[in-house]
mmCIF file of C-alpha atoms in Angstrom:
data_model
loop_
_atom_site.group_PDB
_atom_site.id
_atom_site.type_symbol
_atom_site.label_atom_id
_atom_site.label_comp_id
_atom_site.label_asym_id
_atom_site.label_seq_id
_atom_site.Cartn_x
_atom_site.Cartn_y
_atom_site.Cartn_z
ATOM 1 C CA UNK A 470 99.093 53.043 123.770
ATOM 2 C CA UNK A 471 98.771 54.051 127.426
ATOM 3 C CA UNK A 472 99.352 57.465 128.561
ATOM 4 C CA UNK A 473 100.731 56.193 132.300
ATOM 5 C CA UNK A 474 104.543 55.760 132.225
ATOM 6 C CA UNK A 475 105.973 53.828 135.510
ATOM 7 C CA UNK A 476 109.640 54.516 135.596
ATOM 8 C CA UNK A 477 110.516 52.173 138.733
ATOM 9 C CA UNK A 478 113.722 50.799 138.538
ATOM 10 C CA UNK A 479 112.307 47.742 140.278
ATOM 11 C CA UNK A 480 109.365 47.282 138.117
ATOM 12 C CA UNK A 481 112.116 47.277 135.214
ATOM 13 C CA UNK A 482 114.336 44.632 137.208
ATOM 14 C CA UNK A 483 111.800 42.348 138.160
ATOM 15 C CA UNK A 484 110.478 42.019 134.205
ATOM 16 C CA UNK A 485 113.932 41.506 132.937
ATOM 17 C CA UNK A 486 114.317 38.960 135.304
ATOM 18 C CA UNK A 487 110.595 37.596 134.616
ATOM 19 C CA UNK A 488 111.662 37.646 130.952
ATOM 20 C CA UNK A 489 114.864 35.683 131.081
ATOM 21 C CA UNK A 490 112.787 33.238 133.106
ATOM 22 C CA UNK A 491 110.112 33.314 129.801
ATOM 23 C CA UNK A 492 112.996 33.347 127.705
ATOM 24 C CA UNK A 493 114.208 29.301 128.400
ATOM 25 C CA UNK A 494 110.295 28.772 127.757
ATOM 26 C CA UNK A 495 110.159 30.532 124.575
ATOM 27 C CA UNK A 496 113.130 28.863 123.418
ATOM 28 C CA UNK A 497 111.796 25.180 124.680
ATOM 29 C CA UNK A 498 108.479 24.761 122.893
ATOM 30 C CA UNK A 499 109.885 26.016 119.481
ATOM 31 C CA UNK A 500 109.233 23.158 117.081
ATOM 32 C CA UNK A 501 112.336 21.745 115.318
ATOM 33 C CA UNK A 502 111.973 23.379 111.751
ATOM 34 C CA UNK A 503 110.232 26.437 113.811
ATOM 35 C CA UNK A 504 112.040 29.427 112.089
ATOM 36 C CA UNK A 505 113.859 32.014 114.137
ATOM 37 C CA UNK A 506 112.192 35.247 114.599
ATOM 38 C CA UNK A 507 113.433 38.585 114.394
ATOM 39 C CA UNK A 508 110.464 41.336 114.947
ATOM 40 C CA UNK A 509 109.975 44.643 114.218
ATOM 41 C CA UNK A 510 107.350 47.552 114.531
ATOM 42 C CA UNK A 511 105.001 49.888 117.209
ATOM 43 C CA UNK A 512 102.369 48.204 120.101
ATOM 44 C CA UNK A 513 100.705 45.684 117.898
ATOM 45 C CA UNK A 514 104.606 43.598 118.556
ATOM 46 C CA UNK A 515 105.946 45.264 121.542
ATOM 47 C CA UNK A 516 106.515 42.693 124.449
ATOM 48 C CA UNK A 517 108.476 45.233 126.659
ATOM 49 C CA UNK A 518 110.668 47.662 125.091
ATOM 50 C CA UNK A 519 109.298 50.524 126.170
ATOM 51 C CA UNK A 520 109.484 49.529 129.731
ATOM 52 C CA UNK A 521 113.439 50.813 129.828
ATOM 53 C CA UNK A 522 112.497 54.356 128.251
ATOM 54 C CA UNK A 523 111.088 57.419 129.476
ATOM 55 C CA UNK A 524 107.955 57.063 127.244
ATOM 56 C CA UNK A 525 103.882 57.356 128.011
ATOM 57 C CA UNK A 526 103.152 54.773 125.843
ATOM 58 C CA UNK A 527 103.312 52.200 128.007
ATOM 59 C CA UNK A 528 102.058 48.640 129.356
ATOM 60 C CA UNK A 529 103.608 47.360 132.912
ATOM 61 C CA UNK A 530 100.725 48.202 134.814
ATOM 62 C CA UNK A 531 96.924 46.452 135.570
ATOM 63 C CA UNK A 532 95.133 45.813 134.032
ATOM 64 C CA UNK A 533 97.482 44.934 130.915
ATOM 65 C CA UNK A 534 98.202 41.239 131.513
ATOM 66 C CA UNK A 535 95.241 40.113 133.172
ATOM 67 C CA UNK A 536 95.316 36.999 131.119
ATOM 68 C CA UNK A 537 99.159 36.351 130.671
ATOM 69 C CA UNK A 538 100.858 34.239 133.217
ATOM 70 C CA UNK A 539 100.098 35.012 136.608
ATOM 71 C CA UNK A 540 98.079 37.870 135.515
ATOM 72 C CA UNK A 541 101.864 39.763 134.910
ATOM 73 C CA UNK A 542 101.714 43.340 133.131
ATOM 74 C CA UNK A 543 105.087 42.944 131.324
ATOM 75 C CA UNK A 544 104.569 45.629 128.850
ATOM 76 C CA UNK A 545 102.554 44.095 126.258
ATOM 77 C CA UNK A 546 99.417 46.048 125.389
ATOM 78 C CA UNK A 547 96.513 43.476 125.418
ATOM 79 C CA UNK A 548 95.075 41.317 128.279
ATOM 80 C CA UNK A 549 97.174 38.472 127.629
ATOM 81 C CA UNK A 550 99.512 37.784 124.776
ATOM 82 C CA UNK A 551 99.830 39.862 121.537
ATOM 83 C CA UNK A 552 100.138 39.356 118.008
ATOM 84 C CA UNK A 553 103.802 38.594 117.908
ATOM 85 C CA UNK A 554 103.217 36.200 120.577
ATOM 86 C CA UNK A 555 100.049 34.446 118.509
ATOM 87 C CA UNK A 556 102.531 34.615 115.028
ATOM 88 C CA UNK A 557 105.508 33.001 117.436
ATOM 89 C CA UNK A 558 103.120 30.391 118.691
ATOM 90 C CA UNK A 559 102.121 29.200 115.216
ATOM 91 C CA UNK A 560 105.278 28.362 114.862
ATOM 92 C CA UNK A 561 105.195 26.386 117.909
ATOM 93 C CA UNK A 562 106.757 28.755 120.511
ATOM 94 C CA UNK A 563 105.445 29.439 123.679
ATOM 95 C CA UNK A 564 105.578 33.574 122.946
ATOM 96 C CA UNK A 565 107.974 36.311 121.069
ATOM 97 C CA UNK A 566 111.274 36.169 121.468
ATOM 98 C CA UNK A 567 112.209 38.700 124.294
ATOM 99 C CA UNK A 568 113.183 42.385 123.829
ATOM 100 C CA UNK A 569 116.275 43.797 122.514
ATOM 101 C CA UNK A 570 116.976 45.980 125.450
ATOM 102 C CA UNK A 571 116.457 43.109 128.075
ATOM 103 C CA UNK A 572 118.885 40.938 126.475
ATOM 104 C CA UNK A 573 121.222 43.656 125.741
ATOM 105 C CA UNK A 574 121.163 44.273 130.126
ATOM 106 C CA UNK A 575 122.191 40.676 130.115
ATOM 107 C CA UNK A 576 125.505 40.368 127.915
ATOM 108 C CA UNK A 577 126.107 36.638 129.350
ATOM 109 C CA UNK A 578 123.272 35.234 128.008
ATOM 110 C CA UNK A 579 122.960 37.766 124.931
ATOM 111 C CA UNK A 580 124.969 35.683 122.437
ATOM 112 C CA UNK A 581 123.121 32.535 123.082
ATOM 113 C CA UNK A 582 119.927 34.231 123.451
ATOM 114 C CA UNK A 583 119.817 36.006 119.563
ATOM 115 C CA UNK A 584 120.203 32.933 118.475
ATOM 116 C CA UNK A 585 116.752 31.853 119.233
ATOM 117 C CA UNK A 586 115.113 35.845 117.791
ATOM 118 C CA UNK A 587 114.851 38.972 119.155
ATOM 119 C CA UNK A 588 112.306 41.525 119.602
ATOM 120 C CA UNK A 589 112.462 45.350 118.790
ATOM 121 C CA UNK A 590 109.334 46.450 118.210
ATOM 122 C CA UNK A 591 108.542 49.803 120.227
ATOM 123 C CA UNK A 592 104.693 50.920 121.130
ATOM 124 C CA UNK A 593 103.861 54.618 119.462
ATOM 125 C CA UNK A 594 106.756 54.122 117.736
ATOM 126 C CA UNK A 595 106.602 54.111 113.673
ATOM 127 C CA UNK A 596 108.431 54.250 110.423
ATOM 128 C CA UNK A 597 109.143 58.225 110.180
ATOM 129 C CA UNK A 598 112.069 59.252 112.353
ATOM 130 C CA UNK A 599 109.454 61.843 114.875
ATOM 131 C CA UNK A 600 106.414 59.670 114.753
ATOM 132 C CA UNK A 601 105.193 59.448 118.283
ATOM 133 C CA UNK A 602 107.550 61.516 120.127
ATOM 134 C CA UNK A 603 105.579 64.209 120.585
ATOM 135 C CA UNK A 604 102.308 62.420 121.465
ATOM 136 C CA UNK A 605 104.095 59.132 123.941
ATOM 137 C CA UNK A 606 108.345 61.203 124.399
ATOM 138 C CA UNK A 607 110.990 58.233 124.242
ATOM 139 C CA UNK A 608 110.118 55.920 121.631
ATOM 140 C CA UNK A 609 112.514 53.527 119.415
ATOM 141 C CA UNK A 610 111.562 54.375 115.961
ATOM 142 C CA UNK A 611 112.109 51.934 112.790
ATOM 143 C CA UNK A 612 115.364 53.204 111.751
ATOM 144 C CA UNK A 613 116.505 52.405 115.248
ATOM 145 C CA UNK A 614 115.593 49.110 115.285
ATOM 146 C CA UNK A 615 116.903 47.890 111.971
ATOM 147 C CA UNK A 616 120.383 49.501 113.422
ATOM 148 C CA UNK A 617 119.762 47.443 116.837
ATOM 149 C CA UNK A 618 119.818 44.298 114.655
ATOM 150 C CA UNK A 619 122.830 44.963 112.991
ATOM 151 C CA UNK A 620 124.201 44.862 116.118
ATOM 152 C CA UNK A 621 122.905 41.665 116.167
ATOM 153 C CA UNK A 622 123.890 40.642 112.579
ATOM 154 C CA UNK A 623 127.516 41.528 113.861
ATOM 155 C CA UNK A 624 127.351 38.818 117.122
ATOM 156 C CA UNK A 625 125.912 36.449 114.864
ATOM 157 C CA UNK A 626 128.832 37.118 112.798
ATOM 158 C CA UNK A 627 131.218 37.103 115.864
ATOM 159 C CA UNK A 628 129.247 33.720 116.989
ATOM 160 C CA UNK A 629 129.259 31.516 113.793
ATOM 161 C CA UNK A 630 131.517 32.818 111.671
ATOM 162 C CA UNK A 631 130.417 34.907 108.264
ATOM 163 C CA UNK A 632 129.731 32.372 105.962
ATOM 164 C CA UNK A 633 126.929 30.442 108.610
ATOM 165 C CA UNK A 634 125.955 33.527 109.706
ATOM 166 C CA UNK A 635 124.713 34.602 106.602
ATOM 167 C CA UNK A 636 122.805 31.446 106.030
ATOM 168 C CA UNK A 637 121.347 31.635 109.216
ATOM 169 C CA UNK A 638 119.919 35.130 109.132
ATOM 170 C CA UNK A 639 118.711 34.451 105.440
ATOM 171 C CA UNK A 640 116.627 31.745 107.021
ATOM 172 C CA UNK A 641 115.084 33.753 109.217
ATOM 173 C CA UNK A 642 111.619 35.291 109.227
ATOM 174 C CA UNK A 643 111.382 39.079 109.973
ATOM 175 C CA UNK A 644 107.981 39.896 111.151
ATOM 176 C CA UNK A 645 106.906 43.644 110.529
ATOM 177 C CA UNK A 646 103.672 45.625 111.866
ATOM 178 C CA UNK A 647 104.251 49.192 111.624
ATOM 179 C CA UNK A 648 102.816 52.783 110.519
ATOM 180 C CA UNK A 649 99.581 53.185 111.860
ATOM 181 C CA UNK A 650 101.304 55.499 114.493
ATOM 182 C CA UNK A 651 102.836 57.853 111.494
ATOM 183 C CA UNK A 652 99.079 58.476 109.970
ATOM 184 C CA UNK A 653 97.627 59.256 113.967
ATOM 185 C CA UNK A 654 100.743 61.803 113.697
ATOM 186 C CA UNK A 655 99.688 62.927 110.476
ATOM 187 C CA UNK A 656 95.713 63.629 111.972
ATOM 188 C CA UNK A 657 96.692 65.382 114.645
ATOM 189 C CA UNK A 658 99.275 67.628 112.702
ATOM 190 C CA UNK A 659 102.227 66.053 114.659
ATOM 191 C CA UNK A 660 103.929 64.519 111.982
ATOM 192 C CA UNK A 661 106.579 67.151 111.257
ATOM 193 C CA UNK A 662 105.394 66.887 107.691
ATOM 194 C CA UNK A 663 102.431 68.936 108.061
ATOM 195 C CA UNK A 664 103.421 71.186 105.103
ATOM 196 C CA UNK A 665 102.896 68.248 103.138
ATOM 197 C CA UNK A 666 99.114 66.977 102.091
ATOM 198 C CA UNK A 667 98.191 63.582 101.880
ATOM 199 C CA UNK A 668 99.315 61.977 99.044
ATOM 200 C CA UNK A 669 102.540 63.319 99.311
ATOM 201 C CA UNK A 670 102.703 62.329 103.065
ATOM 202 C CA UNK A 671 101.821 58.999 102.136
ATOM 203 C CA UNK A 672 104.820 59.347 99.890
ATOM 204 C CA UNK A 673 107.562 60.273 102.100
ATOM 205 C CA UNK A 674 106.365 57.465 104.932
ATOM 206 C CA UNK A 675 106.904 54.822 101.644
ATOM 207 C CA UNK A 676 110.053 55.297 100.748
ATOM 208 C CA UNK A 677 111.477 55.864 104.137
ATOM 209 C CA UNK A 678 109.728 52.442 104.572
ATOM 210 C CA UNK A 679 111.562 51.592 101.421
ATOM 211 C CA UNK A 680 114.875 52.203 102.680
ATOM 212 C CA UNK A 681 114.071 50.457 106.169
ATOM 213 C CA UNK A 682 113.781 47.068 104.470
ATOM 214 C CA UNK A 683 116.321 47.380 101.709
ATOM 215 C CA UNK A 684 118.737 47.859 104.895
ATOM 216 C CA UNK A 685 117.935 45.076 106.580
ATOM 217 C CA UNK A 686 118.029 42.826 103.448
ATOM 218 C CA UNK A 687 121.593 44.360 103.067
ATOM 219 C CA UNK A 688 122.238 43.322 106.244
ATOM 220 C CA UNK A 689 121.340 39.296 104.945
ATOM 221 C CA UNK A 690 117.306 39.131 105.785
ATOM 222 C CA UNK A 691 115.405 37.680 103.210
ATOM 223 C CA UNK A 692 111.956 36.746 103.949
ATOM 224 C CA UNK A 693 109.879 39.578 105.232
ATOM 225 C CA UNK A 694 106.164 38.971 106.969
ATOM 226 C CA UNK A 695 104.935 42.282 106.939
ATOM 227 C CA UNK A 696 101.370 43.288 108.309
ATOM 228 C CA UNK A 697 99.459 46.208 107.084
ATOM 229 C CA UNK A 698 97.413 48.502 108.686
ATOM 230 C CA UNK A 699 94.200 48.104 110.496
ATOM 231 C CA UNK A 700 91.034 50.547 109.919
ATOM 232 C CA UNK A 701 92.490 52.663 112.280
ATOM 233 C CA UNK A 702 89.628 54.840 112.270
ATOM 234 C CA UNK A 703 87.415 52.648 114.210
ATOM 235 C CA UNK A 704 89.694 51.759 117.264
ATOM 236 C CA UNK A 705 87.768 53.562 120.371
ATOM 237 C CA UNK A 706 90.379 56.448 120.824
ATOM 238 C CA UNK A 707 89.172 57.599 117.233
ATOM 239 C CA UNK A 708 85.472 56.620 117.238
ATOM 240 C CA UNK A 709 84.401 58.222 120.773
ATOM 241 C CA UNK A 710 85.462 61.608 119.381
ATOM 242 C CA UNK A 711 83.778 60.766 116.566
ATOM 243 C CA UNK A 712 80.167 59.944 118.197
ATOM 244 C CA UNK A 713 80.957 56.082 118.179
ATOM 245 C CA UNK A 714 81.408 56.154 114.572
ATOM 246 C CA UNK A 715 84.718 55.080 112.147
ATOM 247 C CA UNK A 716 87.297 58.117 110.846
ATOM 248 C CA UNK A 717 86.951 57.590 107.431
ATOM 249 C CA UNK A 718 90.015 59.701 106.538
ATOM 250 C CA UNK A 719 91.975 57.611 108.788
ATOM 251 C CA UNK A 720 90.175 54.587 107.177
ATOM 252 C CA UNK A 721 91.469 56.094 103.735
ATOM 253 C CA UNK A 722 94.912 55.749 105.044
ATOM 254 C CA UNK A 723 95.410 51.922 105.996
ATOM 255 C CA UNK A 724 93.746 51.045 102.595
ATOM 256 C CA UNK A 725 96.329 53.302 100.594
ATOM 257 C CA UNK A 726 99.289 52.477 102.512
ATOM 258 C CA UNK A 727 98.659 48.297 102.445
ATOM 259 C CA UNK A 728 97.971 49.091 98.578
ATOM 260 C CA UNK A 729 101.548 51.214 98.122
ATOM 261 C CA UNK A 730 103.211 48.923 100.554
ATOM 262 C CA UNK A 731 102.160 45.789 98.144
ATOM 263 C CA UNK A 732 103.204 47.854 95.412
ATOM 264 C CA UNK A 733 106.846 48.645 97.538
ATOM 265 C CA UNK A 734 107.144 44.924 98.150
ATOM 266 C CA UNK A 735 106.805 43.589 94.696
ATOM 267 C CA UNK A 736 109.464 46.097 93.584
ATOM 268 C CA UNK A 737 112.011 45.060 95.981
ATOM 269 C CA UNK A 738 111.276 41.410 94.737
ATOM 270 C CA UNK A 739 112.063 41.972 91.533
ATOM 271 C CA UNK A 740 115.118 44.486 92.279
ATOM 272 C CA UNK A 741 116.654 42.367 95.229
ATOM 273 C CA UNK A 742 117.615 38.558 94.678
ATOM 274 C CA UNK A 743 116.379 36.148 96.600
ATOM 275 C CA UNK A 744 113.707 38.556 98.450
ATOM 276 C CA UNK A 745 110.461 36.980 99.534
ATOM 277 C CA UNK A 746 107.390 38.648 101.463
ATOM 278 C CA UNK A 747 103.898 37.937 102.652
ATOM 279 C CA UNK A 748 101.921 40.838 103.547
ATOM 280 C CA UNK A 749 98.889 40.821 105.879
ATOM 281 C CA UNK A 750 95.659 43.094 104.770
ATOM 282 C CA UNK A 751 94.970 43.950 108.360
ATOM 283 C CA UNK A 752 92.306 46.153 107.191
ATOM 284 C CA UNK A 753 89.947 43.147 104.931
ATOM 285 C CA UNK A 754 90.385 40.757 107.963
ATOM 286 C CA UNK A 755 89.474 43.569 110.524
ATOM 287 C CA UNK A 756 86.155 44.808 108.267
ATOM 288 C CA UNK A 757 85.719 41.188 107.844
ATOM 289 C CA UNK A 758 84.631 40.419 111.642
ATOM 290 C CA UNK A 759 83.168 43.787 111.951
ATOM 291 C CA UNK A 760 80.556 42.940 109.222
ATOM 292 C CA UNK A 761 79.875 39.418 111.078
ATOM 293 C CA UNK A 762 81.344 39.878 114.399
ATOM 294 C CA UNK A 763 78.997 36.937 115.710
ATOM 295 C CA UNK A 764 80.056 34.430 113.012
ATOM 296 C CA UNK A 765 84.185 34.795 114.923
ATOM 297 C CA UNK A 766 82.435 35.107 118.439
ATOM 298 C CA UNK A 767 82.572 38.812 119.201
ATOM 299 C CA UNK A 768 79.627 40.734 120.651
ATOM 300 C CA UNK A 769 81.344 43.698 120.838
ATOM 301 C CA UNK A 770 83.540 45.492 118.315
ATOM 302 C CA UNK A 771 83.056 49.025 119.047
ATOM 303 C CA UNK A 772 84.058 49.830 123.064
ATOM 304 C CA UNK A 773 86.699 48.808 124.466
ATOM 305 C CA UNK A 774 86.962 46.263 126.891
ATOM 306 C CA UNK A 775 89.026 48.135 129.480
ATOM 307 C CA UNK A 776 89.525 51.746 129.582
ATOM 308 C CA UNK A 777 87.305 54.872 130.942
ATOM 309 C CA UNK A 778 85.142 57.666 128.702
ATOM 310 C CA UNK A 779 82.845 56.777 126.412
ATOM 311 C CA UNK A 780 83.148 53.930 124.330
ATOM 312 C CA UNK A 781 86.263 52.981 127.495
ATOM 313 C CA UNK A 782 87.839 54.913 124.407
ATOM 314 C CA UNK A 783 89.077 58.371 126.037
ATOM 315 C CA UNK A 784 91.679 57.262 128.430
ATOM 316 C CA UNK A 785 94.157 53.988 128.309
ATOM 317 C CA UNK A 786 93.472 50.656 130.726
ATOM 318 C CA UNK A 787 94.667 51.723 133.750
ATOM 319 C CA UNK A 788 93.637 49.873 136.795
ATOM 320 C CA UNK A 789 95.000 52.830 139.169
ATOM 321 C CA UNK A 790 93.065 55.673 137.565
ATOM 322 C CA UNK A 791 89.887 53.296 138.343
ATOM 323 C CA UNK A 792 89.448 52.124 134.444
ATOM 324 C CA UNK A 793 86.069 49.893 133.874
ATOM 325 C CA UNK A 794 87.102 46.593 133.018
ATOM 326 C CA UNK A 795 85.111 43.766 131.018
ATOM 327 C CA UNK A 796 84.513 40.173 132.368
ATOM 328 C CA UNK A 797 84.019 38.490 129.028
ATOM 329 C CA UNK A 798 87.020 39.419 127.297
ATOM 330 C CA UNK A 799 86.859 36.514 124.535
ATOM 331 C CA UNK A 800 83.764 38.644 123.760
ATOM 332 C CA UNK A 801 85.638 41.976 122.933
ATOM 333 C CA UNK A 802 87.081 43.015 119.644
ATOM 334 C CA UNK A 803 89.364 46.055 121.056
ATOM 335 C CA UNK A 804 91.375 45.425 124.650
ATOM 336 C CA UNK A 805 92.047 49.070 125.125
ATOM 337 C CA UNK A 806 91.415 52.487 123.350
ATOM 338 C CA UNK A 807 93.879 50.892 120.279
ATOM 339 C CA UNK A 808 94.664 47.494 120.489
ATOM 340 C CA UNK A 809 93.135 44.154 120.251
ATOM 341 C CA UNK A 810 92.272 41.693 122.539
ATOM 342 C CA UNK A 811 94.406 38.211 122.924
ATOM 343 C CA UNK A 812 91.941 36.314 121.390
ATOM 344 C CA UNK A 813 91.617 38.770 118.355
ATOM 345 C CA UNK A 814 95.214 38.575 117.772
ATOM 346 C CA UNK A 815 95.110 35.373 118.032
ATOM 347 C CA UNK A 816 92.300 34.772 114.951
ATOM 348 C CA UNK A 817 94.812 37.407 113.440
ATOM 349 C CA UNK A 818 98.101 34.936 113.846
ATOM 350 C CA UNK A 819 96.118 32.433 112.543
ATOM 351 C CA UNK A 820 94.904 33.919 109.067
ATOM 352 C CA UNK A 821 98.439 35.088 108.729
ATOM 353 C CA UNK A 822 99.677 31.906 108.941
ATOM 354 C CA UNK A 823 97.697 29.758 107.459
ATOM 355 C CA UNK A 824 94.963 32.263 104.999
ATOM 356 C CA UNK A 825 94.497 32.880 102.020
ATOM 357 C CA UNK A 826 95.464 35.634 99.687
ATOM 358 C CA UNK A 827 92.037 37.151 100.584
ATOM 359 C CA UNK A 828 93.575 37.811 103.561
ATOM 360 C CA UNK A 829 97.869 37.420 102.946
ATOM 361 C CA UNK A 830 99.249 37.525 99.939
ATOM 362 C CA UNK A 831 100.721 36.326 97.332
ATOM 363 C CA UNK A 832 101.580 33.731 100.383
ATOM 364 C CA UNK A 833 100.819 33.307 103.887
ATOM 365 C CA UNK A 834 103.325 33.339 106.846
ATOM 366 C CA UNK A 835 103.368 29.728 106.824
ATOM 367 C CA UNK A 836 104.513 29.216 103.268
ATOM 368 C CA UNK A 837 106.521 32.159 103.509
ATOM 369 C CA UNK A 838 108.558 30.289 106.604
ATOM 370 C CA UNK A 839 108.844 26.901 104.964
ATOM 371 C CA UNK A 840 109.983 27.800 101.247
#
């Protein structure tokens, strides 16, 4: 998550505009049975939300989008596409569906647009209601994104009628990568929970979780791909304060909360009818390459490929305040200080889709899609 916010009204203009142009590719190179995507969550899925708020965690600036089309910084945080885009082009799309607040700027095409997905993830954002305000200011939260698809829900309603638009939204697959911004909260004491130790932090994030996805099955989704946390620890913003080496406490926290969200997950499909879910163990396929990083083609999983500080790990991947930048990015596990390169969400997309339950479980994204 970057700490430089540009708040220029034409920067903003000239990505809406960029993404409606994106938008008629996105919607072309879907494949037939391709499923429509709704996603939610922090930076790991945010393609440009946070370009319309007043938020430091942002993207729209070089060196982000190096490696996207015509080397454009739209907001994602990664040199080229992210992991929503790599899940969205499993399914034979050309990216993620656009963000909520760019088609909600364009009400003529916003009817025919949600038809095709939409996407509300938010970077620093995360499932508590204060996570990352204090740290990034304006960010859109969980709770506030499950209410901007109701919005949604009720056009779709307005569009096809109730009965179809029911049918239609239970078809759909909501992608979910969220909470690894409540536990940096929780480290640095910012969590507004600080009273409470970790176990019982832990706690309150899971069944706020909870009632985040029993609203939006209320609200007629059914089939949830939801990824887990990474080791957190190791990302360079953690591990160059740490002389270059992994936070196990915030290591402790990605394995408990993929273990409790399982645990929330097989509840709610047992309680809710007709409720489905694959969830990613970001952390196993993470330690995986960092065990073997040569056998998936990485030579380096511990700096960051763009960035400045030791490790490129103390400030974010900005071209303007002179940040080093890498030449061999397919080499490089992290892009910036927390997130991963395109190619590393790419291998991610792929074991989502198509791994097995070493990896996503009790099915992968594929299976999840096509049952």
């Amino acid at each position: 998550m970057a700490s430089f916010a540009s708040n220029n009204y034409g920067l903003v203009l000239l990505f809406v505009l960029y993404s409606l142009a994106m938008l008629g590719m996105q919607v072309a190179n879907g494949t037939k049975d391709a499923p429509t995507l709704f996603i939610f969550g922090d930076s790991t899925f945010d393609v440009g939300t946070n370009n319309f708020l007043m938020s430091k965690s942002k993207a729209n600036f070089p060196y982000n989008g190096i490696d996207f089309y015509h080397s454009f910084p739209t907001g994602r945080f990664s040199n080229g596409f992210n992991t929503a885009d790599q899940i969205a082009r499993q399914f034979g799309y050309q990216q993620s569906p656009p963000p909520f607040l760019t088609l909600e700027r364009n009400r003529y095409i916003f009817q025919k647009s949600i038809l095709q997905g939409v996407n509300f993830a938010s970077g620093g954002s995360g499932i508590l209601r204060d996570t990352g305000s204090l740290e990034w200011g304006e960010v859109i939260f969980l709770g506030n994104q499950v209410e901007q698809f109701s919005s949604v829900r009720d056009n779709l309603t307005e569009i096809l009628g109730p009965v179809k638009a029911a049918t239609f939204v239970s078809k759909a697959l909501f992608l979910i990568s969220v909470g690894s911004n409540d536990f940096f909260d929780f480290a640095r004491n910012e969590s507004g929970s600080i009273h409470l130790g970790a176990e019982e932090y832990l706690a309150v994030v899971q069944l706020t979780y909870f009632s985040h996805i029993k609203k939006l099955y209320e609200l007629g989704a059914r089939k949830f791909g939801i990824v887990s946390i990474a080791p957190i620890g190791c990302c360079p913003a953690v591990s160059s304060l740490n002389g270059g080496k992994c936070v196990k406490a915030l290591n402790d926290f990605a394995v408990a909360f993929h273990s409790t969200t399982r645990d929330l997950l097989q509840r709610l499909s047992y309680e809710l009818e007709g409720f489905q879910f694959s969830l990613g163990n970001s952390f196993v396929m993470t330690t995986t390459i960092l065990k073997s990083p040569s056998s998936f083609g990485f030579k380096e999983t511990r700096s960051a490929c763009c960035g400045s500080g030791y490790l490129n790990g103390q400030v974010g991947c900005i071209k303007a305040q002179n940040a080093s930048l890498c030449a061999k990015r397919k080499e490089f596990l992290f892009w910036d200080w927390f997130h991963p390169t395109e190619i590393a969400s790419e291998l991610a997309a792929k074991t989502l889709f198509g791994g097995g339950i070493e990896f996503v479980s009790p099915i992968n994204f594929s299976q999840l899609a096509y049952s």
